[in-house]
Amino acid sequence: MPTDAKLLLLDRDVVAPSLQPDRVLAAVREAFILHSQRAGRVFPLVRTKLHTGGVFGIKSGDVASQDLLGFKAAGFWPGNRGLGGDLHQATIALFDPHTGRPLCIMDGNAVTTARTGAAGGLGTQLLAHPESSRICVFGTGVQARVQLEYALMLLPQRCTVQYVTSGGELAPSFEAAFQGRCAISLARDRNDAVAGSDVVITATTGGGALFDADAVRPGTHLTCVGSDTVGKRELPEGLLQRARIVVDDLNQARSIGECQWAPELPCTEIGDLLAGAASAGRSANDITVFDMTGLALQDLTVARFLYRQAIEKGLGTSVAWPW
């Protein structure tokens, strides 16, 4: 057995600056297409509540043709707010599928943020009308910010943005992050903001319906991020029945996403749209919903380019990991 085996560690300060949006978009697109073509596998999801009040999950999978194997251990710890830390915590591990030896362990928080933002951006690019220029965002946290970043990047029109906070308070730092890129302001009424928008982004903790169903006009696109656990929801009852639904993974969407509330409804996987296996065409009056629960393959394709880049540039910390 070799005694000089190494394990590469990539912390936040290495990972975050390496997440160039164009490379993240390409990796996430590849992940969706691999999933559509069943060239990449998604293993059964682990998602469970802990005695500490946290939620712990494992998303794992592989791409045999690329010798890509790994998992992300992640979850949500609301108690971190009082500690000044991120509520979401994630760690990604890559393995050699021939030997089972670990190759790399990296911070997964920045990866999760970026790959989820890229996924939402791809959905908006595919499903929103090209002339869309009015956006409503529910939430002002990390995920709301990255979803808006990618939407502004990928929509061809200059946009005006209204954001909704849980208590109706201003979020100066959120506004400041987008100054100069769009006209941004706090929504006075959430239903009016939805009714006046072409694109609605929901990026909250999924504690309940965020607006009334009849506020959504024909032609609206909705990107839904917050429902990722049994019992969570952001959309009002009855809206999915009016919408054309696109998901990242059908089984996950129906078990932990918005589609858990209407699992009988037909859905299209976004990978099928990107691979050309299904049509992305929509009429002017179609309401579209992208129900995102997150694929292990997204984490793995992004982690792969980060690992390779770190090797090429000599980044990270290599530690002895003998057999």
Coordinates of C-alpha atoms in Angstrom, one line a residue:
M1 CA 0.0 0.0 0.0
P2 CA 1.3 3.5 -0.8
T3 CA 2.4 5.5 2.3
D4 CA 2.7 8.9 0.6
A5 CA -1.0 9.4 -0.2
K6 CA -2.3 13.0 0.3
L7 CA -5.6 14.6 1.1
L8 CA -6.2 18.1 -0.2
L9 CA -8.1 20.5 2.1
L10 CA -9.7 23.6 0.6
D11 CA -11.2 26.1 3.1
R12 CA -13.5 29.0 2.5
D13 CA -10.7 31.5 1.7
V14 CA -9.6 29.2 -1.2
V15 CA -13.0 28.2 -2.4
A16 CA -14.9 31.5 -2.5
P17 CA -12.5 33.4 -4.8
S18 CA -12.3 30.5 -7.2
L19 CA -16.1 30.4 -7.9
Q20 CA -16.1 32.4 -11.2
P21 CA -19.7 32.7 -12.3
D22 CA -19.1 31.5 -15.9
R23 CA -17.4 28.3 -14.7
V24 CA -20.1 27.7 -12.0
L25 CA -22.8 28.2 -14.7
A26 CA -21.1 25.7 -17.0
A27 CA -20.6 23.1 -14.3
V28 CA -24.3 23.4 -13.1
R29 CA -25.5 23.2 -16.7
E30 CA -23.4 20.0 -17.1
A31 CA -24.8 18.5 -13.9
F32 CA -28.4 19.0 -15.1
I33 CA -27.6 17.5 -18.5
L34 CA -25.8 14.5 -16.9
H35 CA -28.8 14.0 -14.7
S36 CA -31.2 14.1 -17.7
Q37 CA -29.1 11.6 -19.7
R38 CA -28.7 9.4 -16.6
A39 CA -25.0 9.6 -17.1
G40 CA -24.7 10.9 -13.6
R41 CA -26.4 9.2 -10.6
V42 CA -28.1 10.8 -7.6
F43 CA -28.1 8.5 -4.6
P44 CA -31.0 8.5 -2.1
L45 CA -31.2 11.7 -0.1
V46 CA -30.7 11.9 3.7
R47 CA -32.5 14.8 5.3
T48 CA -33.4 14.6 9.0
K49 CA -34.1 16.8 12.0
L50 CA -31.6 16.7 14.9
H51 CA -32.2 16.9 18.7
T52 CA -30.3 20.2 18.6
G53 CA -32.9 21.8 16.4
G54 CA -30.8 21.6 13.3
V55 CA -31.5 19.8 10.1
F56 CA -28.8 17.5 8.7
G57 CA -28.6 16.1 5.2
I58 CA -26.4 14.2 2.8
K59 CA -26.5 14.5 -1.0
S60 CA -24.3 12.1 -2.9
G61 CA -23.8 10.8 -6.4
D62 CA -21.4 9.8 -9.1
V63 CA -20.5 10.1 -12.8
A64 CA -18.9 6.8 -13.8
S65 CA -17.5 8.0 -17.1
Q66 CA -15.6 10.8 -15.3
D67 CA -14.5 8.9 -12.2
L68 CA -16.4 11.5 -10.2
L69 CA -17.7 10.4 -6.8
G70 CA -18.6 12.3 -3.7
F71 CA -21.1 13.8 -1.3
K72 CA -22.1 16.9 0.4
A73 CA -23.0 16.9 4.1
A74 CA -25.1 19.9 4.8
G75 CA -27.9 21.3 6.8
F76 CA -29.5 24.2 8.6
W77 CA -28.8 25.2 12.2
P78 CA -30.9 28.2 13.3
G79 CA -29.0 28.5 16.5
N80 CA -26.0 29.7 14.6
R81 CA -27.7 33.1 14.3
G82 CA -26.9 33.7 18.0
L83 CA -23.3 32.7 17.4
G84 CA -22.8 35.1 14.6
G85 CA -22.3 32.2 12.1
D86 CA -24.0 31.1 8.9
L87 CA -27.3 29.2 9.5
H88 CA -26.5 26.8 6.6
Q89 CA -23.4 24.7 6.9
A90 CA -21.9 22.4 4.2
T91 CA -18.8 20.3 3.6
I92 CA -18.0 18.5 0.3
A93 CA -15.8 15.4 -0.1
L94 CA -14.5 13.9 -3.3
F95 CA -13.3 10.3 -3.6
D96 CA -11.4 8.0 -5.9
P97 CA -14.1 5.6 -7.1
H98 CA -11.5 2.9 -7.8
T99 CA -10.1 2.7 -4.3
G100 CA -12.5 4.6 -2.0
R101 CA -9.7 6.9 -0.9
P102 CA -10.7 10.5 -0.2
L103 CA -9.1 13.1 -2.6
C104 CA -10.4 16.4 -1.3
I105 CA -12.4 17.9 1.5
M106 CA -13.6 21.4 0.9
D107 CA -15.8 24.1 2.4
G108 CA -19.3 23.6 0.9
N109 CA -21.0 26.8 2.0
A110 CA -19.7 29.0 -0.8
V111 CA -20.2 26.1 -3.3
T112 CA -23.8 25.7 -2.2
T113 CA -24.6 29.4 -2.5
A114 CA -23.0 29.7 -5.9
R115 CA -24.4 26.6 -7.5
T116 CA -27.9 27.3 -6.3
G117 CA -27.7 30.8 -7.6
A118 CA -26.5 29.5 -11.0
A119 CA -29.3 27.0 -11.1
G120 CA -31.9 29.6 -10.4
G121 CA -30.3 31.8 -13.1
L122 CA -30.4 29.1 -15.7
G123 CA -34.1 28.5 -14.8
T124 CA -34.8 32.2 -15.2
Q125 CA -32.9 32.4 -18.5
L126 CA -34.9 29.4 -19.8
L127 CA -38.4 30.2 -18.5
A128 CA -38.8 33.9 -18.0
H129 CA -39.8 36.1 -20.9
P130 CA -36.8 37.8 -22.5
E131 CA -38.4 41.2 -22.0
S132 CA -38.8 40.6 -18.2
S133 CA -37.5 43.6 -16.4
R134 CA -39.4 43.7 -13.0
I135 CA -38.2 41.4 -10.2
C136 CA -39.7 40.8 -6.8
V137 CA -37.4 39.0 -4.2
F138 CA -38.6 37.5 -1.0
G139 CA -35.7 37.5 1.5
T140 CA -32.5 39.4 1.8
G141 CA -30.1 36.7 3.0
V142 CA -27.3 35.0 1.3
Q143 CA -29.5 33.0 -1.1
A144 CA -31.8 35.9 -2.0
R145 CA -28.7 37.9 -2.8
V146 CA -27.1 35.3 -5.1
Q147 CA -30.4 34.5 -6.8
L148 CA -30.8 38.2 -7.7
E149 CA -27.1 38.4 -8.8
Y150 CA -27.6 35.6 -11.3
A151 CA -31.0 36.8 -12.5
L152 CA -29.6 40.3 -13.2
M153 CA -26.6 38.7 -15.0
L154 CA -28.7 36.5 -17.2
L155 CA -31.8 38.6 -18.0
P156 CA -31.2 40.7 -21.1
Q157 CA -33.1 43.8 -19.8
R158 CA -32.1 46.3 -17.2
C159 CA -34.3 45.5 -14.2
T160 CA -36.2 47.2 -11.4
V161 CA -36.3 45.2 -8.2
Q162 CA -38.6 45.2 -5.2
Y163 CA -37.7 43.1 -2.1
V164 CA -39.8 41.9 0.7
T165 CA -38.6 41.4 4.3
S166 CA -40.4 39.4 6.9
G167 CA -41.1 42.5 9.1
G168 CA -41.3 45.0 6.3
E169 CA -38.1 46.7 7.4
L170 CA -35.5 48.2 5.1
A171 CA -32.3 46.2 4.3
P172 CA -29.7 48.8 3.5
S173 CA -26.8 46.3 3.0
F174 CA -29.0 44.3 0.5
E175 CA -29.8 47.5 -1.4
A176 CA -26.2 48.6 -1.4
A177 CA -25.1 45.3 -3.0
F178 CA -27.1 46.1 -6.1
Q179 CA -26.7 49.9 -6.4
G180 CA -25.8 50.9 -9.9
R181 CA -27.0 47.6 -11.4
C182 CA -30.7 48.0 -11.0
A183 CA -33.3 50.3 -9.4
I184 CA -34.0 48.6 -6.0
S185 CA -36.5 49.4 -3.3
L186 CA -38.5 47.9 -0.4
A187 CA -41.9 46.6 -1.4
R188 CA -44.7 48.4 0.4
D189 CA -47.2 45.5 -0.2
R190 CA -46.1 42.0 -1.0
N191 CA -49.1 41.1 -3.1
D192 CA -48.8 44.3 -5.1
A193 CA -45.1 43.6 -5.6
V194 CA -45.9 40.2 -7.0
A195 CA -48.6 41.4 -9.2
G196 CA -46.3 44.1 -10.7
S197 CA -43.4 41.7 -11.4
D198 CA -42.3 39.5 -14.3
V199 CA -40.0 37.4 -12.1
V200 CA -40.6 36.4 -8.5
I201 CA -37.8 34.9 -6.4
T202 CA -38.6 33.2 -3.1
A203 CA -35.5 32.6 -0.9
T204 CA -36.8 32.3 2.6
T205 CA -36.8 29.7 5.3
G206 CA -40.0 28.2 3.9
G207 CA -42.2 28.9 6.9
G208 CA -45.4 29.4 4.9
A209 CA -47.1 31.0 1.9
L210 CA -45.5 34.3 1.1
F211 CA -48.3 35.9 -0.9
D212 CA -51.8 35.3 -2.2
A213 CA -52.2 33.0 -5.2
D214 CA -54.4 35.5 -7.2
A215 CA -51.5 38.1 -7.0
V216 CA -49.6 36.1 -9.6
R217 CA -50.4 37.4 -13.1
P218 CA -50.3 35.2 -16.2
G219 CA -46.8 35.2 -17.7
T220 CA -45.0 35.4 -14.4
H221 CA -42.0 33.2 -13.7
L222 CA -41.2 32.1 -10.2
T223 CA -37.9 30.7 -8.9
C224 CA -38.5 28.9 -5.6
V225 CA -35.5 28.1 -3.3
G226 CA -36.7 27.9 0.3
S227 CA -38.6 24.6 0.3
D228 CA -36.0 21.9 0.8
T229 CA -37.4 19.9 3.7
V230 CA -40.7 18.1 4.5
G231 CA -43.2 20.6 5.7
K232 CA -41.7 23.7 4.2
R233 CA -43.4 25.9 1.6
E234 CA -43.3 29.3 0.1
L235 CA -46.0 29.2 -2.5
P236 CA -49.7 29.6 -1.7
E237 CA -52.2 26.8 -2.2
G238 CA -53.6 26.5 -5.7
L239 CA -50.8 28.3 -7.5
L240 CA -49.0 25.1 -8.7
Q241 CA -52.2 24.0 -10.3
R242 CA -52.1 27.1 -12.6
A243 CA -48.4 26.7 -13.5
R244 CA -46.1 24.9 -15.8
I245 CA -43.7 23.3 -13.3
V246 CA -40.0 22.7 -13.8
V247 CA -37.9 20.9 -11.2
D248 CA -34.2 19.9 -10.9
D249 CA -35.2 16.4 -9.7
L250 CA -38.7 15.0 -9.8
N251 CA -38.4 12.7 -6.8
Q252 CA -36.8 15.3 -4.6
A253 CA -39.3 18.0 -5.6
R254 CA -42.2 15.8 -4.7
S255 CA -40.7 14.8 -1.4
I256 CA -39.1 17.9 0.0
G257 CA -39.8 20.8 -2.5
E258 CA -42.8 22.9 -3.3
C259 CA -44.2 19.9 -5.2
Q260 CA -44.7 18.0 -2.0
W261 CA -47.9 19.9 -1.7
A262 CA -49.2 18.7 -5.1
P263 CA -47.2 15.6 -6.0
E264 CA -49.7 14.5 -8.6
L265 CA -49.0 17.4 -10.9
P266 CA -46.9 16.9 -14.0
C267 CA -43.4 18.3 -14.0
T268 CA -40.4 18.7 -16.4
E269 CA -36.8 18.3 -15.2
I270 CA -34.6 21.2 -16.2
G271 CA -32.0 18.9 -17.5
D272 CA -34.4 17.7 -20.1
L273 CA -34.9 21.2 -21.3
L274 CA -31.2 21.9 -21.4
A275 CA -30.5 18.6 -23.2
G276 CA -33.2 19.2 -25.8
A277 CA -35.2 16.2 -24.6
A278 CA -38.2 18.5 -23.8
S279 CA -39.3 21.8 -25.2
A280 CA -38.7 25.0 -23.3
G281 CA -41.3 26.9 -25.4
R282 CA -44.0 28.7 -23.4
S283 CA -47.0 30.9 -24.3
A284 CA -47.1 34.5 -23.2
N285 CA -49.7 33.7 -20.5
D286 CA -48.0 30.7 -19.0
I287 CA -47.0 30.9 -15.3
T288 CA -43.8 29.0 -14.8
V289 CA -42.4 27.7 -11.5
F290 CA -38.8 26.4 -11.1
D291 CA -38.9 24.2 -7.9
M292 CA -35.3 23.8 -6.8
T293 CA -34.2 21.3 -4.2
G294 CA -30.5 21.0 -5.2
L295 CA -28.7 18.1 -6.9
A296 CA -25.6 16.3 -5.6
L297 CA -24.4 16.4 -9.2
Q298 CA -24.3 20.2 -9.0
D299 CA -22.0 20.1 -6.0
L300 CA -19.8 17.4 -7.6
T301 CA -19.3 19.2 -10.9
V302 CA -18.5 22.4 -9.2
A303 CA -16.2 20.7 -6.7
R304 CA -14.4 18.9 -9.5
F305 CA -13.3 22.1 -11.2
L306 CA -12.3 23.6 -7.9
Y307 CA -10.2 20.5 -7.1
R308 CA -8.5 20.5 -10.4
Q309 CA -7.8 24.3 -10.3
A310 CA -6.4 23.9 -6.8
I311 CA -4.0 21.2 -8.0
E312 CA -2.9 23.3 -11.0
K313 CA -2.3 26.4 -9.0
G314 CA -1.0 24.8 -5.8
L315 CA -3.8 26.0 -3.6
G316 CA -5.1 24.6 -0.4
T317 CA -3.4 22.5 2.3
S318 CA -2.2 19.0 1.5
V319 CA -2.0 16.6 4.4
A320 CA -0.6 13.1 4.7
W321 CA -3.3 10.5 4.4
P322 CA -1.5 7.1 4.3
W323 CA -3.3 3.9 3.6

